[in-house]
Tab-separated table of C-alpha atoms in Angstrom:
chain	number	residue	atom	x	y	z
V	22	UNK	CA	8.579	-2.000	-5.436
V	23	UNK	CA	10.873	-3.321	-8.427
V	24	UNK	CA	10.111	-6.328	-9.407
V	25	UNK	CA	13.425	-7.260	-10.929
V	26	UNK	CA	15.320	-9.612	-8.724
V	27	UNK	CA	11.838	-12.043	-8.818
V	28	UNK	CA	11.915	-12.039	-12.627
V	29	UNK	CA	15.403	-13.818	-11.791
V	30	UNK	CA	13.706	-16.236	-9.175
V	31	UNK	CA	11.215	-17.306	-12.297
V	32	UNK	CA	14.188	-17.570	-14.898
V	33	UNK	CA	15.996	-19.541	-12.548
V	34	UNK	CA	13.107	-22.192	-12.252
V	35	UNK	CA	13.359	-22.292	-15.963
V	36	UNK	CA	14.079	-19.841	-18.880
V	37	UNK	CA	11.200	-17.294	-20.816
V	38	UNK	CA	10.780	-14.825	-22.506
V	39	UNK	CA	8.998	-11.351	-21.987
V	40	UNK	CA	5.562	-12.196	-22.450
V	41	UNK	CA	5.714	-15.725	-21.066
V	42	UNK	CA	7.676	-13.997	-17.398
V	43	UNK	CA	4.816	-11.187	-17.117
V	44	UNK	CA	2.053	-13.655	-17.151
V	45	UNK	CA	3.935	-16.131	-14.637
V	46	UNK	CA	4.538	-13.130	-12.552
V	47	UNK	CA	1.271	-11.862	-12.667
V	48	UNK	CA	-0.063	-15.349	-12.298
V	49	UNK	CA	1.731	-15.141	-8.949
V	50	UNK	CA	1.005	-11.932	-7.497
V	51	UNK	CA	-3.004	-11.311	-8.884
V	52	UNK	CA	-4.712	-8.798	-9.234
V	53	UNK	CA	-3.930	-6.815	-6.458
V	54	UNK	CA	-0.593	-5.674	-7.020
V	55	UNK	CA	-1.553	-4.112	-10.256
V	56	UNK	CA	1.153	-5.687	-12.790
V	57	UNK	CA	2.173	-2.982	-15.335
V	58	UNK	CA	3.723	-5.340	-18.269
V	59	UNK	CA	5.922	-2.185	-18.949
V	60	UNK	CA	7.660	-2.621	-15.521
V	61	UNK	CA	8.437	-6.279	-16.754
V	62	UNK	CA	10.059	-5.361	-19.956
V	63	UNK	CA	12.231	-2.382	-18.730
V	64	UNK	CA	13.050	-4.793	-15.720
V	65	UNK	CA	14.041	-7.526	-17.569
V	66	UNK	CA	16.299	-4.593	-20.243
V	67	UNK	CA	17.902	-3.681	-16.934
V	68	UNK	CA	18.808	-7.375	-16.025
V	69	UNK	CA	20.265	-8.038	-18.900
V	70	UNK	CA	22.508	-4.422	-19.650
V	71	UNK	CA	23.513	-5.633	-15.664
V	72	UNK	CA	24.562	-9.196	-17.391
V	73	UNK	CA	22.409	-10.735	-14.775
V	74	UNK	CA	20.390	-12.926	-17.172
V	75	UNK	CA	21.190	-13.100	-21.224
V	76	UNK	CA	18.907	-13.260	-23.975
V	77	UNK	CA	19.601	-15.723	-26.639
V	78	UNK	CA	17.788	-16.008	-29.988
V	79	UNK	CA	16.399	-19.615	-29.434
V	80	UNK	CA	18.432	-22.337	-32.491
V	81	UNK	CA	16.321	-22.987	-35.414
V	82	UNK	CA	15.012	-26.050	-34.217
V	83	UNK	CA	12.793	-24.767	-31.527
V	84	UNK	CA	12.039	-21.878	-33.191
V	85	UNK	CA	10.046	-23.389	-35.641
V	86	UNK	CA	7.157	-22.803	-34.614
V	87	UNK	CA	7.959	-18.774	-34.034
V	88	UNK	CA	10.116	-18.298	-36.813
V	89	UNK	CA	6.243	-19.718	-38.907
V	90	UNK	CA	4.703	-16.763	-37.294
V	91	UNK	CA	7.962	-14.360	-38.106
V	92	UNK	CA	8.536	-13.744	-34.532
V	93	UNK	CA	11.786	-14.699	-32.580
V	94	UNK	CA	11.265	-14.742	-28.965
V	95	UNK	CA	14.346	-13.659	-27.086
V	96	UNK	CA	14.199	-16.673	-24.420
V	97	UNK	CA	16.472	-15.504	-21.236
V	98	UNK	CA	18.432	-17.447	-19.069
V	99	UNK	CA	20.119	-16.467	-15.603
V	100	UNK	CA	23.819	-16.004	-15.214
V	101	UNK	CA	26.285	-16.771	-12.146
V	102	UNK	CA	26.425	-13.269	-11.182
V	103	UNK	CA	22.566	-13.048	-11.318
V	104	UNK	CA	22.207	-16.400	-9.150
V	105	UNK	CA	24.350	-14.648	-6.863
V	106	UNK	CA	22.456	-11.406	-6.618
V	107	UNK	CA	18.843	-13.346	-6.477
V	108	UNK	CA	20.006	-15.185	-3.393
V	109	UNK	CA	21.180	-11.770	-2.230
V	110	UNK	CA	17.870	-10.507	-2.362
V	111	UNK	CA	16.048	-12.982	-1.082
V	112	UNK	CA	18.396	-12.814	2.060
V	113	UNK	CA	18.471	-8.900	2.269
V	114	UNK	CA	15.989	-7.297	4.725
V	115	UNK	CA	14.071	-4.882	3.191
V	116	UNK	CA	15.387	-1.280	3.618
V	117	UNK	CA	12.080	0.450	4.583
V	118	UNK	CA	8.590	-0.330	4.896
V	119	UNK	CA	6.143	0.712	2.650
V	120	UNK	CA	4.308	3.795	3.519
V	121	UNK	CA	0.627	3.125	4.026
V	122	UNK	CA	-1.819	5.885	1.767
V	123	UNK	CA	-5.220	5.879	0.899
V	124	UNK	CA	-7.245	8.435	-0.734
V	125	UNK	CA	-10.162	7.376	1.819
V	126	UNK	CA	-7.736	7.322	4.522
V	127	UNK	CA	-7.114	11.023	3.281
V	128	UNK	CA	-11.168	11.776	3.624
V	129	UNK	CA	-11.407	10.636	6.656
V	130	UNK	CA	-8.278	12.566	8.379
V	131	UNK	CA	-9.909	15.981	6.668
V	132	UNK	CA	-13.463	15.450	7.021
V	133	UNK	CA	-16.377	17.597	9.029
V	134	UNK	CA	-19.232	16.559	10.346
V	135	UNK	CA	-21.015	18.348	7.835
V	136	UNK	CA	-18.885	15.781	5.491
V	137	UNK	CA	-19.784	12.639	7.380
V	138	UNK	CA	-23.014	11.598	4.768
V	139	UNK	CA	-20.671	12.034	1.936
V	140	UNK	CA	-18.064	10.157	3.705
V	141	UNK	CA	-21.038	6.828	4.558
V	142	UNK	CA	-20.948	6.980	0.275
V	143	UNK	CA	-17.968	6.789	-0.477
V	144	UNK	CA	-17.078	3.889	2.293
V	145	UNK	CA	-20.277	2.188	0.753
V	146	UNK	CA	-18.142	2.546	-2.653
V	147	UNK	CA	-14.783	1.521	-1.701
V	148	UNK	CA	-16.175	-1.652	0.784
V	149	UNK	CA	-17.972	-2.940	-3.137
V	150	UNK	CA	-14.661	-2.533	-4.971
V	151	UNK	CA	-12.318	-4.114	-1.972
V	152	UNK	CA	-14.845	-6.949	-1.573
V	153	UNK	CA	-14.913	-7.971	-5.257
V	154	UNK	CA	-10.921	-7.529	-5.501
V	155	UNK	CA	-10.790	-9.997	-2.473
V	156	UNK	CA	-13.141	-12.734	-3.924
V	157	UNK	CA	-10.898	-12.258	-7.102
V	158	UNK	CA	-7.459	-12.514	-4.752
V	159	UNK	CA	-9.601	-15.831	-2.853
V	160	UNK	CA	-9.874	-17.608	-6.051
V	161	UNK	CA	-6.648	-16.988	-7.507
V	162	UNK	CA	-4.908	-17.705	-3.866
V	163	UNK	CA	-7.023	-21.401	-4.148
V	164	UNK	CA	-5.705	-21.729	-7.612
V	165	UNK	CA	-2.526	-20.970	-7.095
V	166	UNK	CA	-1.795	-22.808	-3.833
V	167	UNK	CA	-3.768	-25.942	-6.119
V	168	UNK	CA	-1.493	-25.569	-9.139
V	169	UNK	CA	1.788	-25.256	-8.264
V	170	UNK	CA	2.045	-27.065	-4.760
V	171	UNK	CA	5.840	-28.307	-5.595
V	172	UNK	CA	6.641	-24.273	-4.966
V	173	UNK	CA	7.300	-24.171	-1.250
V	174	UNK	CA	5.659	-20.603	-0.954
V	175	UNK	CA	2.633	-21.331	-3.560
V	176	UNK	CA	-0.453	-19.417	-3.164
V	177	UNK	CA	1.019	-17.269	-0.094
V	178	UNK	CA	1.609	-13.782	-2.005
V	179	UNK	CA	-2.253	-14.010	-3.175
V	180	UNK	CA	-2.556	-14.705	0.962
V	181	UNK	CA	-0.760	-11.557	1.000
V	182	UNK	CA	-3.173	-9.774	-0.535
V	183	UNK	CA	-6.328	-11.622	0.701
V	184	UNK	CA	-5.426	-10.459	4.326
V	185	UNK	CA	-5.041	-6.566	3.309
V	186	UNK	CA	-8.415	-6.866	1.898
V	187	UNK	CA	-9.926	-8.105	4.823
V	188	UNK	CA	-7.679	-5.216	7.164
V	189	UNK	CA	-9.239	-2.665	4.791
V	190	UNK	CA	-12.831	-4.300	4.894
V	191	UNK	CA	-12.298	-4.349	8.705
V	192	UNK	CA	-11.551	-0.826	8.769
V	193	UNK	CA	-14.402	0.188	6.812
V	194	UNK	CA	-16.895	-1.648	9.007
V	195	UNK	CA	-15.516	0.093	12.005
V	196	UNK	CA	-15.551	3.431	9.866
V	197	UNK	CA	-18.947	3.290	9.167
V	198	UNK	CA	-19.879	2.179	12.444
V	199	UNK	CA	-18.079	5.000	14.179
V	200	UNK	CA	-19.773	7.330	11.673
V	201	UNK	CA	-22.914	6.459	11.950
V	202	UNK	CA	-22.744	5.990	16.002
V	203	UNK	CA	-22.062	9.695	15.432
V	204	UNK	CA	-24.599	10.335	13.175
V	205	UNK	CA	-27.582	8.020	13.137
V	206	UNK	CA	-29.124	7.170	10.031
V	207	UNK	CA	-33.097	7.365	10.469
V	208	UNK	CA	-33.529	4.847	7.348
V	209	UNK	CA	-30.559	2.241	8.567
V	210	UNK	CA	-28.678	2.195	5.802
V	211	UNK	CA	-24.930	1.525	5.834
V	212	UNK	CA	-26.055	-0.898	8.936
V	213	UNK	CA	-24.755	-4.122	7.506
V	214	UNK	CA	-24.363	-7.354	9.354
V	215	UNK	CA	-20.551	-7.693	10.187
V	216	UNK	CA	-18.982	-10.409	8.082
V	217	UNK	CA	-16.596	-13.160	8.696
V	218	UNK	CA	-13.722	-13.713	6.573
V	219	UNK	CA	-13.037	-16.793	6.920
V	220	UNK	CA	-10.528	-16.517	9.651
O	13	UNK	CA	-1.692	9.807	-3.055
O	14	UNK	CA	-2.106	13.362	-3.355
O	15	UNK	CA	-2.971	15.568	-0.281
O	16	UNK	CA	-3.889	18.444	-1.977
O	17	UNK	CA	-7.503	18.259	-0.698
O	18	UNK	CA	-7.296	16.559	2.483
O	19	UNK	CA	-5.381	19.955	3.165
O	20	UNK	CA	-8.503	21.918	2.166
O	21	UNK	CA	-10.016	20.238	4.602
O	22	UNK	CA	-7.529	21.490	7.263
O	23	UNK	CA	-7.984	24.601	6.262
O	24	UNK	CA	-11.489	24.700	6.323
O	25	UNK	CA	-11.357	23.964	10.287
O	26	UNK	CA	-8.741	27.059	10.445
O	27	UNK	CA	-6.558	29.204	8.275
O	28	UNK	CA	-3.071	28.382	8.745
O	29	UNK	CA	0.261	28.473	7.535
O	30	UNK	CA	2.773	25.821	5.619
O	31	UNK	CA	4.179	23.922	8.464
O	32	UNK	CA	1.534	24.296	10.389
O	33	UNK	CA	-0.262	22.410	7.769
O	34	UNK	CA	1.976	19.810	7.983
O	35	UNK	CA	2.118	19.494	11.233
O	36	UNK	CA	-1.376	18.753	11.646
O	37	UNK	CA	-1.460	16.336	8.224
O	38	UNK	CA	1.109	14.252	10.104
O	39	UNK	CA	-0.459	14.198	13.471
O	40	UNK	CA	-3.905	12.824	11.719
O	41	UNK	CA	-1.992	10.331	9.470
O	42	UNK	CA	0.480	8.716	11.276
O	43	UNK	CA	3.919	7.380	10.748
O	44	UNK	CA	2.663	4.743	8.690
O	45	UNK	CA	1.967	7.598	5.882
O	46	UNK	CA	4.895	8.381	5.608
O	47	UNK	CA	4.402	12.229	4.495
O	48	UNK	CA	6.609	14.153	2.828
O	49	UNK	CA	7.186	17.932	4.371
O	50	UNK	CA	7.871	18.690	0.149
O	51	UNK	CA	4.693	17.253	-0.791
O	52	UNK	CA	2.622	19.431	1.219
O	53	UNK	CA	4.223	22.646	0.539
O	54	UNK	CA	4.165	21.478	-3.377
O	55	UNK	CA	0.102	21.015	-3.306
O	56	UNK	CA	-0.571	24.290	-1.427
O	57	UNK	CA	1.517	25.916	-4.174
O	58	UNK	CA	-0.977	24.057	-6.869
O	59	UNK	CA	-3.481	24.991	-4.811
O	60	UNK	CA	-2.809	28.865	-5.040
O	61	UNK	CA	-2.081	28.846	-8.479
O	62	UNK	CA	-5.384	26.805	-8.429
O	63	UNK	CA	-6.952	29.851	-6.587
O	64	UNK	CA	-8.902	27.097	-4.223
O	65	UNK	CA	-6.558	28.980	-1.568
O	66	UNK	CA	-5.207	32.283	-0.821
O	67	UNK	CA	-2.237	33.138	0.996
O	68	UNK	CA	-2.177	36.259	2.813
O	69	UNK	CA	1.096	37.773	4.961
O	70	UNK	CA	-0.496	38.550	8.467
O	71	UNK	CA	-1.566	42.298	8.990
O	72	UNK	CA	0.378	44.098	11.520
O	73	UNK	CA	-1.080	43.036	14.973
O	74	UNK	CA	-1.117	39.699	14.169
O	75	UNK	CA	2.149	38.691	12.830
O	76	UNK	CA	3.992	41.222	16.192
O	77	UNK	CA	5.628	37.272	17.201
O	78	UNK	CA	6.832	36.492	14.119
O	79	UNK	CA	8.175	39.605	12.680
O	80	UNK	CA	10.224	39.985	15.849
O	81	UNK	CA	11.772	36.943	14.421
O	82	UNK	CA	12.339	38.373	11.273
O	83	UNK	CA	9.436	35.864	9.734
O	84	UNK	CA	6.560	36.740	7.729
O	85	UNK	CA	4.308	33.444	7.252
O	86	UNK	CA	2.406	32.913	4.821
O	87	UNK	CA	-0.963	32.567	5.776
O	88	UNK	CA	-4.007	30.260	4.014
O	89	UNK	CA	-7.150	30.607	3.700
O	90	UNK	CA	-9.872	28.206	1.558
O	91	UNK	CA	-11.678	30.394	-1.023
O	92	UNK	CA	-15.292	29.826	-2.477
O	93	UNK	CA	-14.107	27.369	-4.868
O	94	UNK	CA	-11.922	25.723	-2.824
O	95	UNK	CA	-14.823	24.828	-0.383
O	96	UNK	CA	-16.794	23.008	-3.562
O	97	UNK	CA	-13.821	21.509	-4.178
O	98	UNK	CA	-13.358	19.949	-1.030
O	99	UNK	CA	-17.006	19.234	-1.165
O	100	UNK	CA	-16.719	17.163	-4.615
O	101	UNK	CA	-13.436	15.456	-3.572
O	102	UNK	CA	-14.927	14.153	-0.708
O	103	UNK	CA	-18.153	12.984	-2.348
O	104	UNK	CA	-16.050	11.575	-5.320
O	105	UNK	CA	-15.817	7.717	-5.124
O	106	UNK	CA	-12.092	6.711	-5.711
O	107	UNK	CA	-10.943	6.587	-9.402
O	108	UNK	CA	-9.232	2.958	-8.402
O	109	UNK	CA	-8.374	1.256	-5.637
O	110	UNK	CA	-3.941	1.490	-4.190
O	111	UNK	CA	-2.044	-1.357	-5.895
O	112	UNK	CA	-0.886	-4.069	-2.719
O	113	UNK	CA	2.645	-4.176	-3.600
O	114	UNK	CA	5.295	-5.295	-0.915
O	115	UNK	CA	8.856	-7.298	-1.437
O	116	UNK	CA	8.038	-9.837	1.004
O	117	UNK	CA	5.123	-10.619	-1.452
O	118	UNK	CA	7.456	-10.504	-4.537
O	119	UNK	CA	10.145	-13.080	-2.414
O	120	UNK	CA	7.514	-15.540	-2.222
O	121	UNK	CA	6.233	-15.523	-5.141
O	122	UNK	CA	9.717	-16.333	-6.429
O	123	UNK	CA	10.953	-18.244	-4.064
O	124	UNK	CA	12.411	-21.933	-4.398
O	125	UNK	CA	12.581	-24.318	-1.947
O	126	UNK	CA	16.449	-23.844	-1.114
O	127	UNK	CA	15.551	-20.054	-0.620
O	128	UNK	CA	12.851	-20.816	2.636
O	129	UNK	CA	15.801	-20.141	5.163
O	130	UNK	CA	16.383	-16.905	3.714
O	131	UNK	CA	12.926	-16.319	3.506
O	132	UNK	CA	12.173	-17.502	6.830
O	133	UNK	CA	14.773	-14.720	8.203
O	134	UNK	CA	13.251	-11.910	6.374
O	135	UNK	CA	10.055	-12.803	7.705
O	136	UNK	CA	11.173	-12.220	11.232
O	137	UNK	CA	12.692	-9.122	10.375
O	138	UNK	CA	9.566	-7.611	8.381
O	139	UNK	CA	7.736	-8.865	11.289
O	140	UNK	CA	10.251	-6.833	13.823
O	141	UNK	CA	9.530	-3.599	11.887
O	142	UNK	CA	5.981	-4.327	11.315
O	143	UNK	CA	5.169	-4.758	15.413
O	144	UNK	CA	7.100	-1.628	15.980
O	145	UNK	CA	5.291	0.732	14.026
O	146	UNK	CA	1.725	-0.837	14.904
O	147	UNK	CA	2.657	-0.686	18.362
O	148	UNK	CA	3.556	3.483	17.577
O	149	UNK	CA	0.018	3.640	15.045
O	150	UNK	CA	-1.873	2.072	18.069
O	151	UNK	CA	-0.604	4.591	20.117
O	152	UNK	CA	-1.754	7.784	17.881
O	153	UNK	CA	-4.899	6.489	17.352
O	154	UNK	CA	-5.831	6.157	21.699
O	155	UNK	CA	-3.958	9.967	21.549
O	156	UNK	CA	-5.978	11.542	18.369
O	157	UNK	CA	-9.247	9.871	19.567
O	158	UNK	CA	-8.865	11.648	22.585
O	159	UNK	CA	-7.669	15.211	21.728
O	160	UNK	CA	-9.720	15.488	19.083
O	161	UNK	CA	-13.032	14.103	19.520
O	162	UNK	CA	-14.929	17.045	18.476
O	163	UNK	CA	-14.017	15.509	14.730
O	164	UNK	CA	-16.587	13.256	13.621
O	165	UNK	CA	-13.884	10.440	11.962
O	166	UNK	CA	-11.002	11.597	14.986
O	167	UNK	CA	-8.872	8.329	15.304
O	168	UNK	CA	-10.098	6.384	12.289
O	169	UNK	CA	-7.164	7.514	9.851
O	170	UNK	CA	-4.980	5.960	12.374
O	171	UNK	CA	-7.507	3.208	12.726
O	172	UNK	CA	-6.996	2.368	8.435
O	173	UNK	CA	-3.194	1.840	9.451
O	174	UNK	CA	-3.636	-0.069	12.722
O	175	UNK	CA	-6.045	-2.568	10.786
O	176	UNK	CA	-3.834	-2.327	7.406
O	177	UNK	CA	-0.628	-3.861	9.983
O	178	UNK	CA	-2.868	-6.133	11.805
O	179	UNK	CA	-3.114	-7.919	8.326
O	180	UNK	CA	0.460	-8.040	7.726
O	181	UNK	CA	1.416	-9.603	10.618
O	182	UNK	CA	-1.193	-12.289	10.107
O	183	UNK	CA	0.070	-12.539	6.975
O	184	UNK	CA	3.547	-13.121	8.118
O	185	UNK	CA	2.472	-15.540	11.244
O	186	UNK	CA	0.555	-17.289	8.232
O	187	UNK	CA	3.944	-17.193	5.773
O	188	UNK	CA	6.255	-18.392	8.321
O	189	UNK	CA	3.943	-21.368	9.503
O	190	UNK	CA	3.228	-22.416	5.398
O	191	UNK	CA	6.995	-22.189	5.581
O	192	UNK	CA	8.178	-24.230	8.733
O	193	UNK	CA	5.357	-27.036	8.000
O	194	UNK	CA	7.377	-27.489	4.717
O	195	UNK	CA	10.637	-27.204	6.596
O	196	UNK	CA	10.487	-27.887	9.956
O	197	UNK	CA	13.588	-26.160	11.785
O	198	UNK	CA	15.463	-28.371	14.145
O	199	UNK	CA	15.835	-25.393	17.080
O	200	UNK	CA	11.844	-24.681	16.385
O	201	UNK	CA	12.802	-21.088	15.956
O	202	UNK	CA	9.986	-18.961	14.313
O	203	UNK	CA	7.822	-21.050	16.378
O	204	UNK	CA	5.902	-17.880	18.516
O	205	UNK	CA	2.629	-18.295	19.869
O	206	UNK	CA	0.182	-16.464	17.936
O	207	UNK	CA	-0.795	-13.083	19.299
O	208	UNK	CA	-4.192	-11.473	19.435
O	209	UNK	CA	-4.472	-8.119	18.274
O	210	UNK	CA	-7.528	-6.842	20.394
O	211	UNK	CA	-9.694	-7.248	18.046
């Protein structure tokens, strides 16, 4: 998923630079996505070879403060042409869906029943990590929607995310619990209360 | 994602050949996957090389069909190490967890308020897509529960995409009603009822 044709959606609500689009972009999309900054700066290379946005040294005055420091920020502003193709994108329907792959999705399609104890572990594992990524996505989705309420879609990619955590949480209740209805565990373990999300 | 183990697995239940292998891959992952024919035949190359498997051409008796046909398959078989392999890969907990990445999420987080109709449209049509294939994942999982019960996780690979679609189309019943009570449309289109996904 490229993330070019947002980076025009944030220039057009006002002009950045590099550093100052991959934290607004990241602020928007958390942790879940997994923002590589590198994907930000060869996306943003790309825009501007495309003369969708330019780059412009900033004038002396506002650079002040940079120039101090002996850094000049390229600040980048969107053209016509990339107006034109943002709205594009916005409009397009996606071309295909994303395919849907997980290693424990992988496990599980493979598995024996001599595998089904090592299995139990590693749903224990991934259920920790998914549940602390979705308190993480929770607060920044709160944040988000808080902060910047004048954007009519605040907060709702974090909602994005938020909602495939609790799919994936769901699934790995019912994995465990079809696992272990196989395979009773004499000391209980794995038998957790099932949760509410909030929904 | 790499399959190269899960296809140990396979081949743990019983020997078999390249398309064979993913024929069954598919049937246990569903169209959500999204497998590649090209990535399965790459990993049981690596795995070869690997020596985790051994492919043997069919002796005589065996291969009478296919030689007829002027066909010699190759035919796999898990060695020693492949089994501990397996073995480790399934114990292994995940190194991280999949990025949540999707261009619906990427239009909202740049989206500005004259871009909500636009939005609003793709929303129907990633919803369109979205029912379709969770209508086709439901449908493997009731067929792989059944045929292959004998598994001890039969089903629940299916299950991980069933769930994983569930929360997209709450997500998009939740984007499009965040949307519309910001912009109410006069023809009150967009306005479904909210379905319940048997859960």
């Amino acid at each position: 998923v490229a993330v070019k044709h947002a980076l025009l959606g944030l220039l057009l609500e006002r002009r950045g630079y590099g550093y100052d689009l991959m934290q607004r972009l990241e602020a928007r999309l958390g942790p879940a996505w997994q923002l590589n900054p590198s994907t930000v700066y060869a996306a943003l290379d790309q825009l501007e070879e495309e003369e969708l946005i330019v780059g412009r040294q900033p004038d002396e005055e506002e650079s002040k403060a940079s120039t101090r420091r002996r850094v000049r920020r390229v600040v980048y502003e969107v053209t016509e042409p990339g107006k034109v193709a943002f709205e594009a994108w916005v409009a397009r329907p996606s071309a295909q869906q994303e395919p849907i792959r997980g290693e424990l999705q992988l496990k599980v399609a493979a598995a024996r029943e001599e595998d089904v104890e090592a299995l139990l572990d590693a749903i224990d594992h991934a259920e920790l990590l998914t549940r602390m990524l979705w308190e993480e996505c929770r607060e920044r989705e709160a944040a988000e929607g808080a902060a910047t309420a004048a954007r009519p879609a605040a907060g709702l990619a974090h909602t994005a995310a938020v909602l495939r955590l609790e799919g994936e949480l769901r699934w790995l209740e019912t994995a465990r619990e079809t696992l272990l209805g196989r395979r009773p565990r004499p000391n209980g373990r794995g038998r957790l209360p099932v949760r509410q999300f909030g929904m």
